[in-house]
């Protein structure tokens, strides 16, 4: 039986990148509800992200989204972040909000529009150079709404070409991660709808291209941990976008819809050797969520805590006993050993562990008592935010 | 074998109500792309709806949405519509865009917010009195995003009470239709998620309450024509919101994703006695779609033509031969008779039928040649629209 | 905060009926793997069921299936069961294995076949009279495979008539529960596919007819606890068939696929007043599962323990604090309170609780150490079983 | 506008391999209904397959399944088939019915069981040598039912090793096609669940390994024609298993559930250059269906006719006009051109085309009038069949 002490070191490796856009308002196509204290500038988003890290010790970097987080001086932004105690992380491109991209961007039939989209990624790489970011993340919101509207094959070939052009521009220490998504915003076909397509595209690019797995981007019933296993096996799991879903891409707090699924996913990350710090070649953990109705910062704190709690349970799995039961073909015992880890209540141990590291035992209560929320709700009045909503 | 001549009379009974909001811009949570010529006022939406009717003869009324189509003088709006050759139809309420409704409207724990939502429906009924509309349509976008967030049971009871209060205010010739939706914008639970809930709620109200079936609001794999059959059998199918879907509530052009499903649905409407004019007690046919990337008026023309073509095929079904094959237990023959109707190409016959009634054989080509589209694209510059996007 | 002591009494009310067929071999259409020790007679199945009860204290009755458990003398079978320490429970009819039922039974177009199916249910009621069973459970495996094959409306009307005839034969203390199932074995339409249909049918029958909710019989993404809530609200939730699923009707061990869902379901049972003994009017809890690859008796023990563990967590929910957070609209706090109960590890407390009642702290280990399994594997050689596989 | 004359040549290239097991009885886990005239030997199955070809001209080969079609003398079986006018086609292995394979075959932890499964494939290759078959088809029914039961990663590695061993044994003109399946008979994880896994596995083997796409083996909402496009683009679409589904792997007659989907699939086959005879390197078209309630031979005739009709519609697509509309970004026109082909009723033209080739205009009527069905129903009495049911 693995003990909490034994997993303490592994737990310390856990780093979860938070997205700058999680601190802004979001919603559905029907309505975006405003929240008091919403950041109006990239700096304010960074300040919020740093606050999450300050209370949890789990979120040492924040992902940016271009153009939403466009500033004149990225070096200054980097310094600002570092002063707050966090790093600037993955740079996310955006090919879904320019009117020119209505029918496609990197896949468009018009070479000029493709070039515009490629140039946008070049800009992102320049930002990366300034921010010191390692990863360029591409989510391709492209596709079509009606059968016959588009030549799917031609689009796939143009996509390969566009990606190759972008890939060549990457620095030696930079990576590209390509996200896939089952559907939305396109409703008939999506150009990168599944892990197979992302895998085939990044494999054609080279070593520094990998797949980004967003947990909400799958068909109903998909065994996501199988994909985690497979991509780790194939050496192509670059990063996670964590969130959770009941139906479609609901973008709820990670672990909220199906905590057992999150457990199984992390078990496979551990199994596949991906549970280590990014610096040591681990899989990058990121959040990509919406907080449509709940408060943003507490929503993010809850999210990183959920990942931490499930990581602890996953690390507690008695893999020796499990391997033996599997070898023996003892179906019920193997399942029981697996569930034992999941059912273990790690919260008290985690509280102590946090205190031993100078953090509050209960980061949520500590945050709520800190006055930060009241302060931003008072101070941040006026202004508008850039975002997908 | 049924001939086209034999179905001509039934075809003439087909009336499809178009929604005012289909002429405005719409999109996804990620982006609303603008379209030249978008109406800026309720009158311009009505003019567009009347244009669809002028070219197709299929859309004699237009549904309004309050508050999007709020005007000072509804009697004048009604006269305007009638001058354009169409009637004002169903009035749609809106309980999803007011900040007060973030956590519920007719179901809210706060009695004041519930009353506000009830009052909004009273306003809708006043509009109905002025416009001569028969139906009040309620789509309840209420629910919760996280397990534990809400007491589903209490909400259901409050919903019943709120609906009863609204129902009592209806005039003797007015009806309430209650729409259900599987998910979105709420992602954990929706207060009216399925036909069973809508049926139970409207049954508790009385004779003039019925279910509105939106074809896009079901779980994957749901046999929608079965629900059509069942609701007709139970005397509670009030109306359809037509559209189509591949994944979630995609809101694509009706018949675009699965034309065979649309055929099966209309076959059940005919089978259940619901295929007749609304005046004679038929099921009300409405569109409820988005045209995110395609042009709005041609999109609506395509939509009503799709319903007409599938209605023709459904009416052509040789029900006597089918009944015999079913009695005989001849599975393959029954299926073949069914498919024969679906596979029949009715387009040439429909063209002639239209011409015999003073319409263009090909309404789409006629519209495109009419100059209307160019005219509105030139004339309608500036202004903003009210809408869900 | 609710303590374990406080829920001890409620926990003691938990009774889970096990199905006789769970002890026999089962499988998929591709293969039924045999298991040593499989019972060859109804008596041997009852002995196994009694064994589950002896080690867990949770399974005081066993459901029978006719004709699989047909015997000459049901009074003797009842005595046999009582001698083993359990009661005979729900009687399940079977309208899916007779060649006459290929195209329907209670819904068939042929009145003679309908009568045969009705007569079969009369036989079941006679069995109930002899066994002292309260419930007649009807799962209607009827439907069609191809569009056009059947007249769904006519079938629904015939079903209503057949059910009414059976219902009239019930004794005053007997009930009928009508199960619904999304699909399988019919693949195009199923005659009772959803809770709405079952509800409409049983409502037309009377007070002693109710819905049976099988947790595996829903479309992907269905919020099952919502249905639990609704049926309890409508007074029509008769019983559960517990099992779990990842994809279709997988019939896995209850709680194995999504333990959090099982928790949410039981929370709604408690909320709706259904968590009490059957004698006091509670909802009947039954298992309906397959053990295709795992051993049967340990599989059943695991199943009833899963229900018990989740019941304990559900009972621990701090409903007062939850209600306050819900009233306050504090989304994150409400969710946290909800999750607190789910994340509580009740296993040690349950072990003590069992010991205080004369049971082994760990029923699984106790069973495995008991020698029963070895004994039946040795003794039960030869013979064949009746079953759906 | 493409005319029927123009597609006549392409239509003549259509060849659909039928499976020997389609002529035997099949069913669900609940019941296999018997059908009069069911073949009792491989020869009788071949005779039935040849009959389908005689009436349709579409089915020049029949796939065999080992061990169900095991005979002493495969050369004699080949001669028998050729005398009947058809060839022996793909050889299907079976790793799901031997008791040793309960927990895996090519993936089993036990090397002896893996070797047994490999040896079975060696036997299949020997059969191929004797029958002159080109393709070895592997459907891997392996997986696990419970989280923790199996080490998915280890299984994937062992699978790769087993497949490599089998692949090496193939002759130079032989191929391996690897089928994937979303779920069933395993319910938690399947070892080859998606096209990505099959693609990754066959890519590691070499040129003569490719993916087999079974149209029924996908998650709800999956865009199958996208996968067709992608695999053709990657040069790895080996063959199709055609059938249709509403829910899971329903195995209904191809085109029965969603004819428009079948159309879209064949359009992509044409687009990707795969619509040509197998001899010229086309994608192999096979059926893999059940006829649970309908008669087998007419069911197969209906199936191949459905593929032929949809192929005709797909070939009629005006690809020049479509390409222009796509280039122009005219969404509605492109969709209209696409639908024009689908809505064209090709049945009369196909009837004439058949007659010009010495076939009956209506193969179904011709078969039913031929007396073959009555003859086999009379002659084939007694005996049992080997099959998955």
mmCIF file of C-alpha atoms in Angstrom, chain A residues 194-331:
data_model
loop_
_atom_site.group_PDB
_atom_site.id
_atom_site.type_symbol
_atom_site.label_atom_id
_atom_site.label_comp_id
_atom_site.label_asym_id
_atom_site.label_seq_id
_atom_site.Cartn_x
_atom_site.Cartn_y
_atom_site.Cartn_z
ATOM 1 C CA UNK A 194 -9.956 13.786 -33.509
ATOM 2 C CA UNK A 195 -6.652 12.687 -32.068
ATOM 3 C CA UNK A 196 -5.920 10.621 -35.160
ATOM 4 C CA UNK A 197 -5.972 13.671 -37.386
ATOM 5 C CA UNK A 198 -3.901 15.747 -34.997
ATOM 6 C CA UNK A 199 -1.450 12.873 -34.652
ATOM 7 C CA UNK A 200 -1.155 12.422 -38.420
ATOM 8 C CA UNK A 201 -0.608 16.138 -38.955
ATOM 9 C CA UNK A 202 1.976 16.637 -36.216
ATOM 10 C CA UNK A 203 3.809 13.448 -37.128
ATOM 11 C CA UNK A 204 4.341 14.879 -40.594
ATOM 12 C CA UNK A 205 5.915 17.991 -39.073
ATOM 13 C CA UNK A 206 8.636 16.674 -36.836
ATOM 14 C CA UNK A 207 9.874 16.157 -33.321
ATOM 15 C CA UNK A 208 8.762 19.442 -31.893
ATOM 16 C CA UNK A 209 5.123 19.098 -32.849
ATOM 17 C CA UNK A 210 2.739 17.234 -30.576
ATOM 18 C CA UNK A 211 -0.926 16.778 -29.813
ATOM 19 C CA UNK A 212 -2.879 18.856 -27.301
ATOM 20 C CA UNK A 213 -5.650 16.848 -25.682
ATOM 21 C CA UNK A 214 -8.625 18.908 -24.462
ATOM 22 C CA UNK A 215 -10.679 16.670 -22.222
ATOM 23 C CA UNK A 216 -13.936 18.229 -23.400
ATOM 24 C CA UNK A 217 -13.390 17.673 -27.112
ATOM 25 C CA UNK A 218 -14.578 14.124 -27.666
ATOM 26 C CA UNK A 219 -17.619 12.228 -28.808
ATOM 27 C CA UNK A 220 -19.971 10.885 -26.142
ATOM 28 C CA UNK A 221 -18.612 7.738 -24.553
ATOM 29 C CA UNK A 222 -15.036 8.188 -25.694
ATOM 30 C CA UNK A 223 -12.478 6.501 -23.463
ATOM 31 C CA UNK A 224 -10.164 9.471 -23.038
ATOM 32 C CA UNK A 225 -7.585 7.728 -20.885
ATOM 33 C CA UNK A 226 -7.069 5.272 -23.730
ATOM 34 C CA UNK A 227 -6.075 8.172 -25.965
ATOM 35 C CA UNK A 228 -3.779 9.486 -23.237
ATOM 36 C CA UNK A 229 -2.140 6.073 -23.088
ATOM 37 C CA UNK A 230 -1.833 5.814 -26.855
ATOM 38 C CA UNK A 231 -0.383 9.292 -27.392
ATOM 39 C CA UNK A 232 2.144 8.777 -24.617
ATOM 40 C CA UNK A 233 3.071 5.458 -26.189
ATOM 41 C CA UNK A 234 3.517 7.155 -29.547
ATOM 42 C CA UNK A 235 5.539 9.955 -27.945
ATOM 43 C CA UNK A 236 3.122 12.617 -29.094
ATOM 44 C CA UNK A 237 1.155 13.823 -26.083
ATOM 45 C CA UNK A 238 2.268 17.418 -25.729
ATOM 46 C CA UNK A 239 -0.232 18.911 -23.349
ATOM 47 C CA UNK A 240 -3.643 18.804 -21.761
ATOM 48 C CA UNK A 241 -6.407 21.334 -21.814
ATOM 49 C CA UNK A 242 -8.362 20.354 -18.730
ATOM 50 C CA UNK A 243 -12.044 21.047 -18.193
ATOM 51 C CA UNK A 244 -15.104 18.865 -17.870
ATOM 52 C CA UNK A 245 -18.290 18.141 -19.705
ATOM 53 C CA UNK A 246 -21.633 16.430 -19.427
ATOM 54 C CA UNK A 247 -22.771 16.895 -23.023
ATOM 55 C CA UNK A 248 -20.661 18.811 -25.512
ATOM 56 C CA UNK A 249 -17.747 21.171 -24.902
ATOM 57 C CA UNK A 250 -19.314 22.394 -21.688
ATOM 58 C CA UNK A 251 -16.033 23.822 -20.398
ATOM 59 C CA UNK A 252 -16.939 23.257 -16.770
ATOM 60 C CA UNK A 253 -14.458 23.073 -13.912
ATOM 61 C CA UNK A 254 -12.125 20.112 -14.388
ATOM 62 C CA UNK A 255 -13.278 17.131 -12.376
ATOM 63 C CA UNK A 256 -16.732 18.569 -11.808
ATOM 64 C CA UNK A 257 -18.648 16.300 -14.150
ATOM 65 C CA UNK A 258 -16.845 13.004 -13.733
ATOM 66 C CA UNK A 259 -14.109 12.970 -11.094
ATOM 67 C CA UNK A 260 -13.447 9.283 -11.679
ATOM 68 C CA UNK A 261 -12.617 9.975 -15.306
ATOM 69 C CA UNK A 262 -10.082 12.604 -14.233
ATOM 70 C CA UNK A 263 -8.555 10.027 -11.909
ATOM 71 C CA UNK A 264 -8.269 7.474 -14.718
ATOM 72 C CA UNK A 265 -6.651 10.042 -16.992
ATOM 73 C CA UNK A 266 -4.003 10.947 -14.459
ATOM 74 C CA UNK A 267 -3.344 7.280 -13.725
ATOM 75 C CA UNK A 268 -2.467 6.858 -17.398
ATOM 76 C CA UNK A 269 -0.253 9.935 -17.349
ATOM 77 C CA UNK A 270 1.653 8.427 -14.443
ATOM 78 C CA UNK A 271 1.692 5.008 -16.135
ATOM 79 C CA UNK A 272 3.062 6.525 -19.331
ATOM 80 C CA UNK A 273 5.827 8.483 -17.622
ATOM 81 C CA UNK A 274 4.282 11.872 -18.272
ATOM 82 C CA UNK A 275 3.757 12.947 -14.676
ATOM 83 C CA UNK A 276 6.792 15.090 -14.090
ATOM 84 C CA UNK A 277 7.608 18.748 -14.410
ATOM 85 C CA UNK A 278 7.597 20.270 -17.846
ATOM 86 C CA UNK A 279 11.276 20.973 -17.466
ATOM 87 C CA UNK A 280 11.896 17.232 -17.166
ATOM 88 C CA UNK A 281 9.796 16.445 -20.209
ATOM 89 C CA UNK A 282 6.454 15.870 -18.563
ATOM 90 C CA UNK A 283 3.147 16.445 -20.264
ATOM 91 C CA UNK A 284 2.068 20.078 -19.857
ATOM 92 C CA UNK A 285 -1.068 20.437 -17.749
ATOM 93 C CA UNK A 286 -3.220 23.418 -18.623
ATOM 94 C CA UNK A 287 -6.730 24.487 -17.792
ATOM 95 C CA UNK A 288 -9.064 25.630 -20.538
ATOM 96 C CA UNK A 289 -12.378 26.370 -18.965
ATOM 97 C CA UNK A 290 -15.179 28.873 -18.732
ATOM 98 C CA UNK A 291 -16.617 30.235 -15.542
ATOM 99 C CA UNK A 292 -19.951 31.372 -16.912
ATOM 100 C CA UNK A 293 -21.811 31.736 -13.655
ATOM 101 C CA UNK A 294 -19.311 31.158 -10.856
ATOM 102 C CA UNK A 295 -16.631 33.599 -9.753
ATOM 103 C CA UNK A 296 -13.464 33.333 -11.787
ATOM 104 C CA UNK A 297 -10.622 33.201 -9.271
ATOM 105 C CA UNK A 298 -12.330 30.793 -6.864
ATOM 106 C CA UNK A 299 -13.329 28.791 -9.924
ATOM 107 C CA UNK A 300 -9.698 28.515 -10.923
ATOM 108 C CA UNK A 301 -8.630 27.658 -7.383
ATOM 109 C CA UNK A 302 -11.203 24.873 -7.267
ATOM 110 C CA UNK A 303 -9.930 23.619 -10.612
ATOM 111 C CA UNK A 304 -6.278 23.338 -9.714
ATOM 112 C CA UNK A 305 -7.198 21.764 -6.383
ATOM 113 C CA UNK A 306 -9.291 19.173 -8.189
ATOM 114 C CA UNK A 307 -6.337 18.255 -10.365
ATOM 115 C CA UNK A 308 -4.097 18.073 -7.315
ATOM 116 C CA UNK A 309 -6.510 15.889 -5.351
ATOM 117 C CA UNK A 310 -6.935 13.475 -8.232
ATOM 118 C CA UNK A 311 -3.194 13.413 -8.808
ATOM 119 C CA UNK A 312 -2.704 12.417 -5.199
ATOM 120 C CA UNK A 313 -5.209 9.598 -5.529
ATOM 121 C CA UNK A 314 -3.625 8.476 -8.795
ATOM 122 C CA UNK A 315 -0.176 8.439 -7.214
ATOM 123 C CA UNK A 316 -1.516 6.402 -4.304
ATOM 124 C CA UNK A 317 -2.472 3.576 -6.623
ATOM 125 C CA UNK A 318 -0.713 0.403 -5.506
ATOM 126 C CA UNK A 319 0.732 -0.437 -8.896
ATOM 127 C CA UNK A 320 2.574 -3.538 -7.726
ATOM 128 C CA UNK A 321 -0.520 -5.127 -6.310
ATOM 129 C CA UNK A 322 -2.446 -4.007 -9.360
ATOM 130 C CA UNK A 323 0.060 -5.515 -11.758
ATOM 131 C CA UNK A 324 -0.129 -8.809 -9.903
ATOM 132 C CA UNK A 325 -3.926 -8.899 -9.977
ATOM 133 C CA UNK A 326 -3.847 -8.081 -13.682
ATOM 134 C CA UNK A 327 -1.369 -10.859 -14.352
ATOM 135 C CA UNK A 328 -3.544 -13.243 -12.370
ATOM 136 C CA UNK A 329 -6.596 -12.270 -14.376
ATOM 137 C CA UNK A 330 -8.389 -11.402 -11.145
ATOM 138 C CA UNK A 331 -10.821 -8.904 -12.577
#
